[in-house]
mmCIF file of C-alpha atoms and ligand atoms in Angstrom:
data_model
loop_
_atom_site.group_PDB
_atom_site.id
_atom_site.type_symbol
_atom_site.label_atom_id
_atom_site.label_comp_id
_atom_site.label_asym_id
_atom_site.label_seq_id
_atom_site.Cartn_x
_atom_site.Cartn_y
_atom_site.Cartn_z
ATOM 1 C CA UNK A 21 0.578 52.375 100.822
ATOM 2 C CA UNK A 22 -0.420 55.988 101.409
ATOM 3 C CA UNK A 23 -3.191 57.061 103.332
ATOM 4 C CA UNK A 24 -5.004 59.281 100.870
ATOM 5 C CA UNK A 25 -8.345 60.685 102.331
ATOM 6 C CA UNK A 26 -9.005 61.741 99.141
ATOM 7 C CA UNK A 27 -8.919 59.392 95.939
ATOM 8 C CA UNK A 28 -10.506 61.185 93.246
ATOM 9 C CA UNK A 29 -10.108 57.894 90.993
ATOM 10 C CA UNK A 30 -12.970 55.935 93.458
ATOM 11 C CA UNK A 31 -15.454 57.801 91.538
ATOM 12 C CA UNK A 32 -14.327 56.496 88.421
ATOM 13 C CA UNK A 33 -14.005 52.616 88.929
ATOM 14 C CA UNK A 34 -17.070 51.294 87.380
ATOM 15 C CA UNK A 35 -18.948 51.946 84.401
ATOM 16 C CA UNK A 36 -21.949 52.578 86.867
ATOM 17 C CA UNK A 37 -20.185 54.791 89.235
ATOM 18 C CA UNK A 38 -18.922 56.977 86.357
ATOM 19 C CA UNK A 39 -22.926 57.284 85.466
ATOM 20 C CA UNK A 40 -23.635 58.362 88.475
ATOM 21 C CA UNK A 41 -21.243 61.562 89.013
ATOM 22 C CA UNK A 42 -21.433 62.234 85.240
ATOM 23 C CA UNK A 43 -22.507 66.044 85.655
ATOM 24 C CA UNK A 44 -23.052 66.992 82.045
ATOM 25 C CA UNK A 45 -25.748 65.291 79.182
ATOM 26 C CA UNK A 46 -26.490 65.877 75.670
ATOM 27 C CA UNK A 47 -30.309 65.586 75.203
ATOM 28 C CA UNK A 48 -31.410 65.075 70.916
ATOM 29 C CA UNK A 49 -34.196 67.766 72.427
ATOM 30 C CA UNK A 50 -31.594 69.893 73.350
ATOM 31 C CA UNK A 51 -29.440 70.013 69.466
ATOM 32 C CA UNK A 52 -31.029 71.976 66.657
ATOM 33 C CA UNK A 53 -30.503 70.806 63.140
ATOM 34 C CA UNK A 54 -29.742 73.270 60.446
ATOM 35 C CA UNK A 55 -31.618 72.227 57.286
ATOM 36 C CA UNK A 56 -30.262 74.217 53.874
ATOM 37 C CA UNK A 57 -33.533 74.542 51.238
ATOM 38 C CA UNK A 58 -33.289 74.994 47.799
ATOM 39 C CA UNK A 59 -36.079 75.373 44.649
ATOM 40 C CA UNK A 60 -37.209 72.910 43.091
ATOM 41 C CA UNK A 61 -38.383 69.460 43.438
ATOM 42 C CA UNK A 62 -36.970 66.123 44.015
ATOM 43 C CA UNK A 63 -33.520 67.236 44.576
ATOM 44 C CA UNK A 64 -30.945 66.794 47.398
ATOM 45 C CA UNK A 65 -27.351 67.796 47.069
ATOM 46 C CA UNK A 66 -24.485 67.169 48.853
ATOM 47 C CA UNK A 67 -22.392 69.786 49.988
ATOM 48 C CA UNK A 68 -18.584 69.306 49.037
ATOM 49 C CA UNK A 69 -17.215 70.630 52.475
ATOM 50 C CA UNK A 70 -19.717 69.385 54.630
ATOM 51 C CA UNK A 71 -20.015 65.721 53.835
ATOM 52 C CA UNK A 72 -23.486 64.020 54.872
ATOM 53 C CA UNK A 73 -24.838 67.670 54.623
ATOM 54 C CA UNK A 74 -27.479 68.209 51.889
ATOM 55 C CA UNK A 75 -28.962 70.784 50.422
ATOM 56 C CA UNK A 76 -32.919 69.921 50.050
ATOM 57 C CA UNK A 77 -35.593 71.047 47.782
ATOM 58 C CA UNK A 78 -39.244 71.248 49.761
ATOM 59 C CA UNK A 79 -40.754 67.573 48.891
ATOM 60 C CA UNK A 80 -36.834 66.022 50.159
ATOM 61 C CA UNK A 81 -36.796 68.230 53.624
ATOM 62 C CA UNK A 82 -40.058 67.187 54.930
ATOM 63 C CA UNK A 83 -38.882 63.560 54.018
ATOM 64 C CA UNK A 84 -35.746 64.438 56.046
ATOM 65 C CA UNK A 85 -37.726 66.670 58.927
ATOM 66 C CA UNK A 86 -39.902 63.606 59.329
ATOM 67 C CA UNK A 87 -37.469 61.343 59.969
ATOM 68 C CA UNK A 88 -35.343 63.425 62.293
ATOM 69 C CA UNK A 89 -38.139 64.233 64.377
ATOM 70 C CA UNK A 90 -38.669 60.286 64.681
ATOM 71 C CA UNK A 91 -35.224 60.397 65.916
ATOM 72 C CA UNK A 92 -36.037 62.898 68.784
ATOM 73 C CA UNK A 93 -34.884 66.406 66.985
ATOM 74 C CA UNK A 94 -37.585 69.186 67.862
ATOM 75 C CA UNK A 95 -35.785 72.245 66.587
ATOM 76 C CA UNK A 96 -34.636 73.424 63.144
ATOM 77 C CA UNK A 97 -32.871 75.852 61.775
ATOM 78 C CA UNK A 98 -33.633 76.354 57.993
ATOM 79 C CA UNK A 99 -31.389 78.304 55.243
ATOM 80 C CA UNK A 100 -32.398 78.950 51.818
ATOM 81 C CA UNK A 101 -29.560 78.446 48.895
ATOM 82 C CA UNK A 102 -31.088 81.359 46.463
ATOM 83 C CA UNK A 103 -30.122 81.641 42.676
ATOM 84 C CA UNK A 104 -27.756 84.277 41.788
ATOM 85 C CA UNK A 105 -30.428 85.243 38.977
ATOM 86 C CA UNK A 106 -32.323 86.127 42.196
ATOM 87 C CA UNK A 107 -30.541 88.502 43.931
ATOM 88 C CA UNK A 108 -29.606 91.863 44.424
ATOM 89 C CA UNK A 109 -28.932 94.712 45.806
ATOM 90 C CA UNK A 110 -31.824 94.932 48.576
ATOM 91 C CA UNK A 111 -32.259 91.213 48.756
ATOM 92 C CA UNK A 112 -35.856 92.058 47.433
ATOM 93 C CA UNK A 113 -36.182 87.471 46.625
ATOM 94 C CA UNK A 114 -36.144 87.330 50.721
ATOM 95 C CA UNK A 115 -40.021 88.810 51.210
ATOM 96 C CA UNK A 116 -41.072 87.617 47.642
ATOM 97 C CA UNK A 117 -44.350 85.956 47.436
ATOM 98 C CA UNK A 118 -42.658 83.415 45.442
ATOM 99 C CA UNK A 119 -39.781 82.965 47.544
ATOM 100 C CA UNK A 120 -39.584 79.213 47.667
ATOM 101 C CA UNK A 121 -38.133 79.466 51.430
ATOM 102 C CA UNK A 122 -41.007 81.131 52.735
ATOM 103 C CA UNK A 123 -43.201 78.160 50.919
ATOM 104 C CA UNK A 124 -41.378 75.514 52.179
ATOM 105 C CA UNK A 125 -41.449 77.367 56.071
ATOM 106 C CA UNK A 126 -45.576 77.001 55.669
ATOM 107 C CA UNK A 127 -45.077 73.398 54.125
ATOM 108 C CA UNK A 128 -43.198 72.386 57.151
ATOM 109 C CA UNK A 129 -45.385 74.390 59.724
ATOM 110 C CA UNK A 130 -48.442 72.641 58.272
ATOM 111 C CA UNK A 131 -46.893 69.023 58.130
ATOM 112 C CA UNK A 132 -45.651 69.154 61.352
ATOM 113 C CA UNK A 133 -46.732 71.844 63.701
ATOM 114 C CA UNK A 134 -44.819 70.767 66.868
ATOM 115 C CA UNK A 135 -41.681 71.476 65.165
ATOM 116 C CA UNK A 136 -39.910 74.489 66.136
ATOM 117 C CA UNK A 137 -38.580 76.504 63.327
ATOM 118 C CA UNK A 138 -36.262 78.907 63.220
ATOM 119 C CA UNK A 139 -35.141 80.983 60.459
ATOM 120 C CA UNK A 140 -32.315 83.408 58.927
ATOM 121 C CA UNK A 141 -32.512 86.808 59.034
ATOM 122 C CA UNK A 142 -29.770 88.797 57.091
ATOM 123 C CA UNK A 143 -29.010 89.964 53.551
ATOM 124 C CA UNK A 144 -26.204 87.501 52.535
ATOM 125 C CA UNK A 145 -28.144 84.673 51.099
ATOM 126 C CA UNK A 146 -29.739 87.142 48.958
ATOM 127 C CA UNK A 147 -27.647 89.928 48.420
ATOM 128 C CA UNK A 148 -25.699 90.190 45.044
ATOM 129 C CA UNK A 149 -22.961 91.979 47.360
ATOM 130 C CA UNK A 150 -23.148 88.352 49.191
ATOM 131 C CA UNK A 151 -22.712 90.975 52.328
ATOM 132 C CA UNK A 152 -25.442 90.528 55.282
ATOM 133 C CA UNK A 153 -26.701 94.363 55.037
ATOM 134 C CA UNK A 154 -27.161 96.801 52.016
ATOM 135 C CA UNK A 155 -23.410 97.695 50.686
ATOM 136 C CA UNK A 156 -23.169 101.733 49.564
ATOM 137 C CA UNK A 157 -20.057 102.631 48.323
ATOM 138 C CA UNK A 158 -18.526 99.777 49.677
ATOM 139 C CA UNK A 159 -19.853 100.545 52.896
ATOM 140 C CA UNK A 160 -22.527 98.420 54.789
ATOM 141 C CA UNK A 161 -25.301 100.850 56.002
ATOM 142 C CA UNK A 162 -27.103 99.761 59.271
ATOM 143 C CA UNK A 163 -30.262 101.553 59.212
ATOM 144 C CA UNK A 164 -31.419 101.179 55.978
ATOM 145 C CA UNK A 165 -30.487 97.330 56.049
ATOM 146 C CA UNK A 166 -32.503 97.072 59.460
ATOM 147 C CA UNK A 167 -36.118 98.319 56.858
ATOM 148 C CA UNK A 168 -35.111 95.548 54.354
ATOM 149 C CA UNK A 169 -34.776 92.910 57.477
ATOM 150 C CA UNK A 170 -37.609 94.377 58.922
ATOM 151 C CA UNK A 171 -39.517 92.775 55.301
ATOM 152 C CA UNK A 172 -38.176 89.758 55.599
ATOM 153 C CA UNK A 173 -38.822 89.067 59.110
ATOM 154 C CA UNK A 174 -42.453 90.108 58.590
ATOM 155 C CA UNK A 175 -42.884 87.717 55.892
ATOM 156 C CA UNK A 176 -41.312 84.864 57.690
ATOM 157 C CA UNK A 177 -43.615 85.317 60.434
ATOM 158 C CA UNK A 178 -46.333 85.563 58.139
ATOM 159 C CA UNK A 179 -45.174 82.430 56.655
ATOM 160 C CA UNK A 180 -45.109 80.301 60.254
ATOM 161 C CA UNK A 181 -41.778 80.612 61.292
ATOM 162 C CA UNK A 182 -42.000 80.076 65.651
ATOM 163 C CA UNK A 183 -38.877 81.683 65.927
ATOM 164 C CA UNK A 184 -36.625 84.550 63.845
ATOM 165 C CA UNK A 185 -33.146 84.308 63.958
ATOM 166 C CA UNK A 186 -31.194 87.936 62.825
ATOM 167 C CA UNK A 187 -27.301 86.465 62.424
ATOM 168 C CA UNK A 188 -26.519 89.654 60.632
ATOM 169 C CA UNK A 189 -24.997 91.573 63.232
ATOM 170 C CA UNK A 190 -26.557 95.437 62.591
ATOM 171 C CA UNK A 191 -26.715 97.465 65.519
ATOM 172 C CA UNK A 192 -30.558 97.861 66.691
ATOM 173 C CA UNK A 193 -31.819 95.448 64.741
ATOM 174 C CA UNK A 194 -33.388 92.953 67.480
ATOM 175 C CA UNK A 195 -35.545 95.565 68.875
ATOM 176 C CA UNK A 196 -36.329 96.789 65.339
ATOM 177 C CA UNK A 197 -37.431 93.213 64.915
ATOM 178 C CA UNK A 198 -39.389 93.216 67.909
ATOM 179 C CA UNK A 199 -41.281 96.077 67.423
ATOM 180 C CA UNK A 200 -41.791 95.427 63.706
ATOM 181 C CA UNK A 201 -43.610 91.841 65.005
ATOM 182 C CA UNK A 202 -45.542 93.206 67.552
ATOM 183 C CA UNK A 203 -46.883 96.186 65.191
ATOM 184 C CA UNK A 204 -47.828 93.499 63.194
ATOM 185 C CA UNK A 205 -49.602 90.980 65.894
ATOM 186 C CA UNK A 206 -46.541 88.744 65.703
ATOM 187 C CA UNK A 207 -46.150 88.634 69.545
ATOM 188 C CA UNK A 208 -45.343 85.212 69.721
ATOM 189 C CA UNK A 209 -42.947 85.135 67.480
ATOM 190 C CA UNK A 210 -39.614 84.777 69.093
ATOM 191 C CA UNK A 211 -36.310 85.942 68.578
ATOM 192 C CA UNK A 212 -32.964 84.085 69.131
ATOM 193 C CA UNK A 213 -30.580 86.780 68.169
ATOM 194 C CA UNK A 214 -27.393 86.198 67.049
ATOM 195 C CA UNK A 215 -25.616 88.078 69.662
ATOM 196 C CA UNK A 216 -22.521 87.397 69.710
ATOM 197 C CA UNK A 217 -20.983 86.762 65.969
ATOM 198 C CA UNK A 218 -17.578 86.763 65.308
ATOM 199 C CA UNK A 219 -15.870 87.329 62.310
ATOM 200 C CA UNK A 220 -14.337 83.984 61.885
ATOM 201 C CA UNK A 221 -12.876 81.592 59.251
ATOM 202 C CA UNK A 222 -14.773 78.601 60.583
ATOM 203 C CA UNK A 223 -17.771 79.669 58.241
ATOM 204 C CA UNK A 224 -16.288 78.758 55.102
ATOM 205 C CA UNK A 225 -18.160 75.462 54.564
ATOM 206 C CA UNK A 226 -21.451 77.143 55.035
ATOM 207 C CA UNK A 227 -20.371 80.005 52.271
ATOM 208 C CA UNK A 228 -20.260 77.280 50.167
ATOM 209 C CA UNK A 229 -23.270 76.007 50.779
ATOM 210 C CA UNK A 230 -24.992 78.745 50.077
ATOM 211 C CA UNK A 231 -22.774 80.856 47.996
ATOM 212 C CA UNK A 232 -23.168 83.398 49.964
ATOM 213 C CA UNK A 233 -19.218 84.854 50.121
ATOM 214 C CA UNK A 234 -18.981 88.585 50.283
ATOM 215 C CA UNK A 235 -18.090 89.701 46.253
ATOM 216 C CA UNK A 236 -15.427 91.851 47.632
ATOM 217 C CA UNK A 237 -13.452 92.494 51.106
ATOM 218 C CA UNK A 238 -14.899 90.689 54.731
ATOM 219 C CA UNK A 239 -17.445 90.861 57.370
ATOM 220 C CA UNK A 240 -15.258 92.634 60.115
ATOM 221 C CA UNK A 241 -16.883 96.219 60.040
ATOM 222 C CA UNK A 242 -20.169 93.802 61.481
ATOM 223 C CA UNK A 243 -18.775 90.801 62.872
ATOM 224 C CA UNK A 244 -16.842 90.423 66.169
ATOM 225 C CA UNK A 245 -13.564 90.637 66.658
ATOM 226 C CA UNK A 246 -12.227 87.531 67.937
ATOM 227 C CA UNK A 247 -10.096 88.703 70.340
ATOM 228 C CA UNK A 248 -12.752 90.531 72.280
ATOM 229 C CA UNK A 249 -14.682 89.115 75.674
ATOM 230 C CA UNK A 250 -16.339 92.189 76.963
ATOM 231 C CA UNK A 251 -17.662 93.216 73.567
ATOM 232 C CA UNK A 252 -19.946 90.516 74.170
ATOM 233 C CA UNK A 253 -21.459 90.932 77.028
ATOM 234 C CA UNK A 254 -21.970 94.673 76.030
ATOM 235 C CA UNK A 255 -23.988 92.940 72.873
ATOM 236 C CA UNK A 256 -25.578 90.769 75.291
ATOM 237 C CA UNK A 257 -27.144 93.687 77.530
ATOM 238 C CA UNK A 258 -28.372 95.084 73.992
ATOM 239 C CA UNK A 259 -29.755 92.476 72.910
ATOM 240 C CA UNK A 260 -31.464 91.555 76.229
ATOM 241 C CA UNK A 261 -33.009 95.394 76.187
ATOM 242 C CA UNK A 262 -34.094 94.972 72.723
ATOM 243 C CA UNK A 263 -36.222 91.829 73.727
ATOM 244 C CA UNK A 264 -34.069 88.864 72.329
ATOM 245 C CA UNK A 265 -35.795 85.641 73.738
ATOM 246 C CA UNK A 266 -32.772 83.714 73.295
ATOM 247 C CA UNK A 267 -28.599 84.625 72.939
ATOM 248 C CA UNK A 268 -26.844 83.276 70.586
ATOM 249 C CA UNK A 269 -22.735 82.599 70.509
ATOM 250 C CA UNK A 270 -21.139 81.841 67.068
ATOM 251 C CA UNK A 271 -18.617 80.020 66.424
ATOM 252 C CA UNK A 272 -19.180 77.742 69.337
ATOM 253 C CA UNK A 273 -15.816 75.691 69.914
ATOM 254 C CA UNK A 274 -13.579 78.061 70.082
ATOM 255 C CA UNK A 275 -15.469 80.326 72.088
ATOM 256 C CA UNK A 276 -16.205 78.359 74.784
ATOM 257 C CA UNK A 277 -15.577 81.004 76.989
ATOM 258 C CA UNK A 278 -18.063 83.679 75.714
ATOM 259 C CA UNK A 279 -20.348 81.063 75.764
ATOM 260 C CA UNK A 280 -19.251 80.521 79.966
ATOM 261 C CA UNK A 281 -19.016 84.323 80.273
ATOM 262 C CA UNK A 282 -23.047 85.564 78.709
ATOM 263 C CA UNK A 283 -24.810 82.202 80.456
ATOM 264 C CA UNK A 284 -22.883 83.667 83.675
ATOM 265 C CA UNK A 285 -24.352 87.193 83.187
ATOM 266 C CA UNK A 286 -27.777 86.677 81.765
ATOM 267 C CA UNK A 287 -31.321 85.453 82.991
ATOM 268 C CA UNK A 288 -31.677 84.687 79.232
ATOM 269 C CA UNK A 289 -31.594 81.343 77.691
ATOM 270 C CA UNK A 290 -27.801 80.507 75.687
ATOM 271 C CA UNK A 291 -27.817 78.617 72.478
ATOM 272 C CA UNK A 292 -24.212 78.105 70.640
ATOM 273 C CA UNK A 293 -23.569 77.764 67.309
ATOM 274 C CA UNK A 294 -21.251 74.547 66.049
ATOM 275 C CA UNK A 295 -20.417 75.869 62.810
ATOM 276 C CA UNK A 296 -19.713 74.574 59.625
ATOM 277 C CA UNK A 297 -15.975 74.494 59.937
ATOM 278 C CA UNK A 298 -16.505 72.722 63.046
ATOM 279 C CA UNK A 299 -18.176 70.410 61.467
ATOM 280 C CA UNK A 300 -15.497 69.953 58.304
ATOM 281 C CA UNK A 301 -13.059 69.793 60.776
ATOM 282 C CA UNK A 302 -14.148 66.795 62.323
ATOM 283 C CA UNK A 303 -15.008 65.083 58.914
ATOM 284 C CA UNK A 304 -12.015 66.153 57.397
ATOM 285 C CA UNK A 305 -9.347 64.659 60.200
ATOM 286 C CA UNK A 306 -11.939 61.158 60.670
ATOM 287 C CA UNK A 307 -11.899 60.560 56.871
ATOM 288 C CA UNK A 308 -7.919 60.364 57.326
ATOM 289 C CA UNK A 309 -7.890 58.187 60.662
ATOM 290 C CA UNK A 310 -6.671 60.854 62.190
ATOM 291 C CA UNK A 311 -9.021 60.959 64.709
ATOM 292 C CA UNK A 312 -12.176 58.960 66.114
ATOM 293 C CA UNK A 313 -15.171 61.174 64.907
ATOM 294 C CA UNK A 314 -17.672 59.529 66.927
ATOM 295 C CA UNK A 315 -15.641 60.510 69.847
ATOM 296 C CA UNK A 316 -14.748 63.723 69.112
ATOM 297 C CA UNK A 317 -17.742 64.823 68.307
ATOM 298 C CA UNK A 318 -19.306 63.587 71.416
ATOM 299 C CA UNK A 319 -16.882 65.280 73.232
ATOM 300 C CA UNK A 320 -17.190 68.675 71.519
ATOM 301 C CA UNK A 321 -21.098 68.641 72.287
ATOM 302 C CA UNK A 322 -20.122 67.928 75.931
ATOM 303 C CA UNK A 323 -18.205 70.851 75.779
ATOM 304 C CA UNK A 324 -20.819 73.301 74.757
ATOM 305 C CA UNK A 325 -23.045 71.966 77.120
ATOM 306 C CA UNK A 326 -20.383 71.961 80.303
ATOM 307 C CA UNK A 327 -19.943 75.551 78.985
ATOM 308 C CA UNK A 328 -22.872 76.017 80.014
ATOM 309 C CA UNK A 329 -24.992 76.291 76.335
ATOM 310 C CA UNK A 330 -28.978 75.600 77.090
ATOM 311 C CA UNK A 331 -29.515 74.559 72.981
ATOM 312 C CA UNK A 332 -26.693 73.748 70.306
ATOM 313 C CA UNK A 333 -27.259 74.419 66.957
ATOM 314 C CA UNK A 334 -24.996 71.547 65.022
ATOM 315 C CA UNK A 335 -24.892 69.573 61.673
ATOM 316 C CA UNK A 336 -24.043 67.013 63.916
ATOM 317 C CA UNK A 337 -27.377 66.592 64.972
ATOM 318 C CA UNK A 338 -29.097 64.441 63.004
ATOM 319 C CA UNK A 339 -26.364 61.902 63.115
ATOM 320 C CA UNK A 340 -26.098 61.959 66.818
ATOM 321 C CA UNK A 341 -29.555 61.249 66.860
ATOM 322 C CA UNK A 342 -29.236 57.942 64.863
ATOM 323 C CA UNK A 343 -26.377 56.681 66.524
ATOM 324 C CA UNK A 344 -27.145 54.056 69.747
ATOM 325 C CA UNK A 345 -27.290 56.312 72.669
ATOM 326 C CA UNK A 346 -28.657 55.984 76.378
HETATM 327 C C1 PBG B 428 -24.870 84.638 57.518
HETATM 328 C C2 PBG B 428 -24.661 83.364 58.231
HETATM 329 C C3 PBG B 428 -23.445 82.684 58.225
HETATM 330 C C4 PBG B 428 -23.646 81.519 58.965
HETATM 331 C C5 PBG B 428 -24.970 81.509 59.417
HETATM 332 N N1 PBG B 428 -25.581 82.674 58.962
HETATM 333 C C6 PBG B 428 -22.177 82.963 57.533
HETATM 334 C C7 PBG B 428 -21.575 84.300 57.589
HETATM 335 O O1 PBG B 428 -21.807 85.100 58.493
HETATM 336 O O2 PBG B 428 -20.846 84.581 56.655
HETATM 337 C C8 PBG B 428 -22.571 80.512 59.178
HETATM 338 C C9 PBG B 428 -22.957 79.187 59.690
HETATM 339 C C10 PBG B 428 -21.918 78.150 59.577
HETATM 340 O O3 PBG B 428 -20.748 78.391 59.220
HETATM 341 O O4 PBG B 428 -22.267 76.994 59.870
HETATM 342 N N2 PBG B 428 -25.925 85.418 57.769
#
């Protein structure tokens, strides 16, 4: 027998003992739920890529809200599937008074005012370009597609929303945001920028969801490029300036580092993004027995957390709440 002063494996002999040095938790307070709204009444879709993910018309998501906050989910993050008939150019549907996503925001702010809502700021869902800022000659113009988001923020606030959520990517826009809020009295409406976006292939799913794909080339002259660290943390720093209340990372899994890297270098609270490819992923490779999806999808969550995420946004959430946990 050796004489090992250290044995690492003592702290992993009972069930108990593993409790007690288990360093990392996942709290149902601490996952937001993405919730995608459509028109309508009485109607709730599955999405083909994202099964157990529905889309909900407004009488079916405070049904659903209702029951997830029984479960222990405070926080959702709501996106509206629009009509192509709707949209255009401007995404002009997005600050409609009849926009059915700003009536079903004051439905759910009404019902259940504890509930933290946050919403989507950016063109895509709206835009006939299905591009997250106003397209010119095949270009995407910042400035003028910070005005239109400007709009759209302003009637989301108006509408109850507790916290904005720009995932669009336009330079300046988070202090645009800001000061178009505050102009407006909104001072305690927050924002939870989307500061670090990449440019990825894990948002497929959710482009089907909302059918939302750009109509022609990609999202890279806006969205990260995935090989690039420091390119966050210089959007971190501007997005801190501008007044962001919360920084976001997107995709979450495989950017577990960025996620390490901005919590490491910022007084400001980190939220990730498990996206909808991360999701499919899991679904996809469980439905074949590849995998144990239960477990893997703990373990992911773990992940974000030990990375040292504050919040998660996942379309696991709902689900983890309902299963038997501690
Ligand atoms: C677009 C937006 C996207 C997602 C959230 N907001 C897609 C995109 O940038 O094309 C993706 C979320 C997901 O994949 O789960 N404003």
């Amino acid at each position: 027998m050796l004489y090992l002063r250290e044995r690492p494996r003592r702290n992993r002999t009972l069930h108990g003992v593993r409790a007690l040095t288990e360093e990392t938790q996942i709290r149902r307070d601490k996952l937001i739920e993405p919730l995608f709204l459509l028109d309508g009444a009485n109607k709730s879709e599955e999405i083909t890529s994202m099964p157990g993910i529905f889309r909900l018309s407004e009488d079916k998501a405070l049904l659903h809200a209702e029951q997830s906050l029984r479960l222990g989910i405070k926080s959702f993050i709501l996106f509206p599937a629009v009509d192509d008939s709707l949209k255009d150019k401007t995404g002009s549907y997005s600050w409609s008074e009849k926009n059915f996503y700003l009536r079903i925001i004051r439905a759910l702010k009404k019902k259940f005012p504890e509930a933290v809502l946050i919403s989507d700021v950016a063109l895509d869902p709206y835009s006939s370009d299905g591009h997250d800022g106003i397209v010119e000659n095949g270009e995407i113009l910042n400035d003028a597609t910070l005005e239109v988001l400007a709009k759209m923020a302003l009637a989301q606030a108006a509408a109850g929303i507790d916290i904005l959520g720009p995932s669009d990517m336009m330079d300046g826009r988070v202090g645009y945001l800001r000061d178009a809020l505050d102009g407006a009295g909104f001072t305690k409406t927050g924002i939870m920028s989307y500061t670090a976006k990449y440019a990825s292939a894990f948002y497929g799913p959710f482009r089907d969801a909302l059918q939302s794909a750009p109509k022609f080339g990609d999202k890279k002259t806006y969205q990260m490029n995935p090989a690039n660290t420091t390119e966050a943390l210089r959007e971190a720093r501007l997005d801190t300036a501008e007044g962001a209340d919360y920084l976001m990372v997107k995709p979450a899994l495989a950017y577990l580092d960025i996620i390490h890297r901005i919590k490491a270098a910022s007084d400001l609270p980190v939220v990730c993004y498990n996206v909808s490819g991360e999701y499919a992923m899991i679904k996809a490779a469980g439905e074949k027995k590849w995998l144990d999806p239960v477990r893997a999808r703990d373990e992911m969550l773990l992940a974000f957390f030990r990375a040292g995420a504050d919040a998660v946004i996942t379309y696991f959430a709902r689900e983890y709440a309902e299963s038997p946990h501690p």
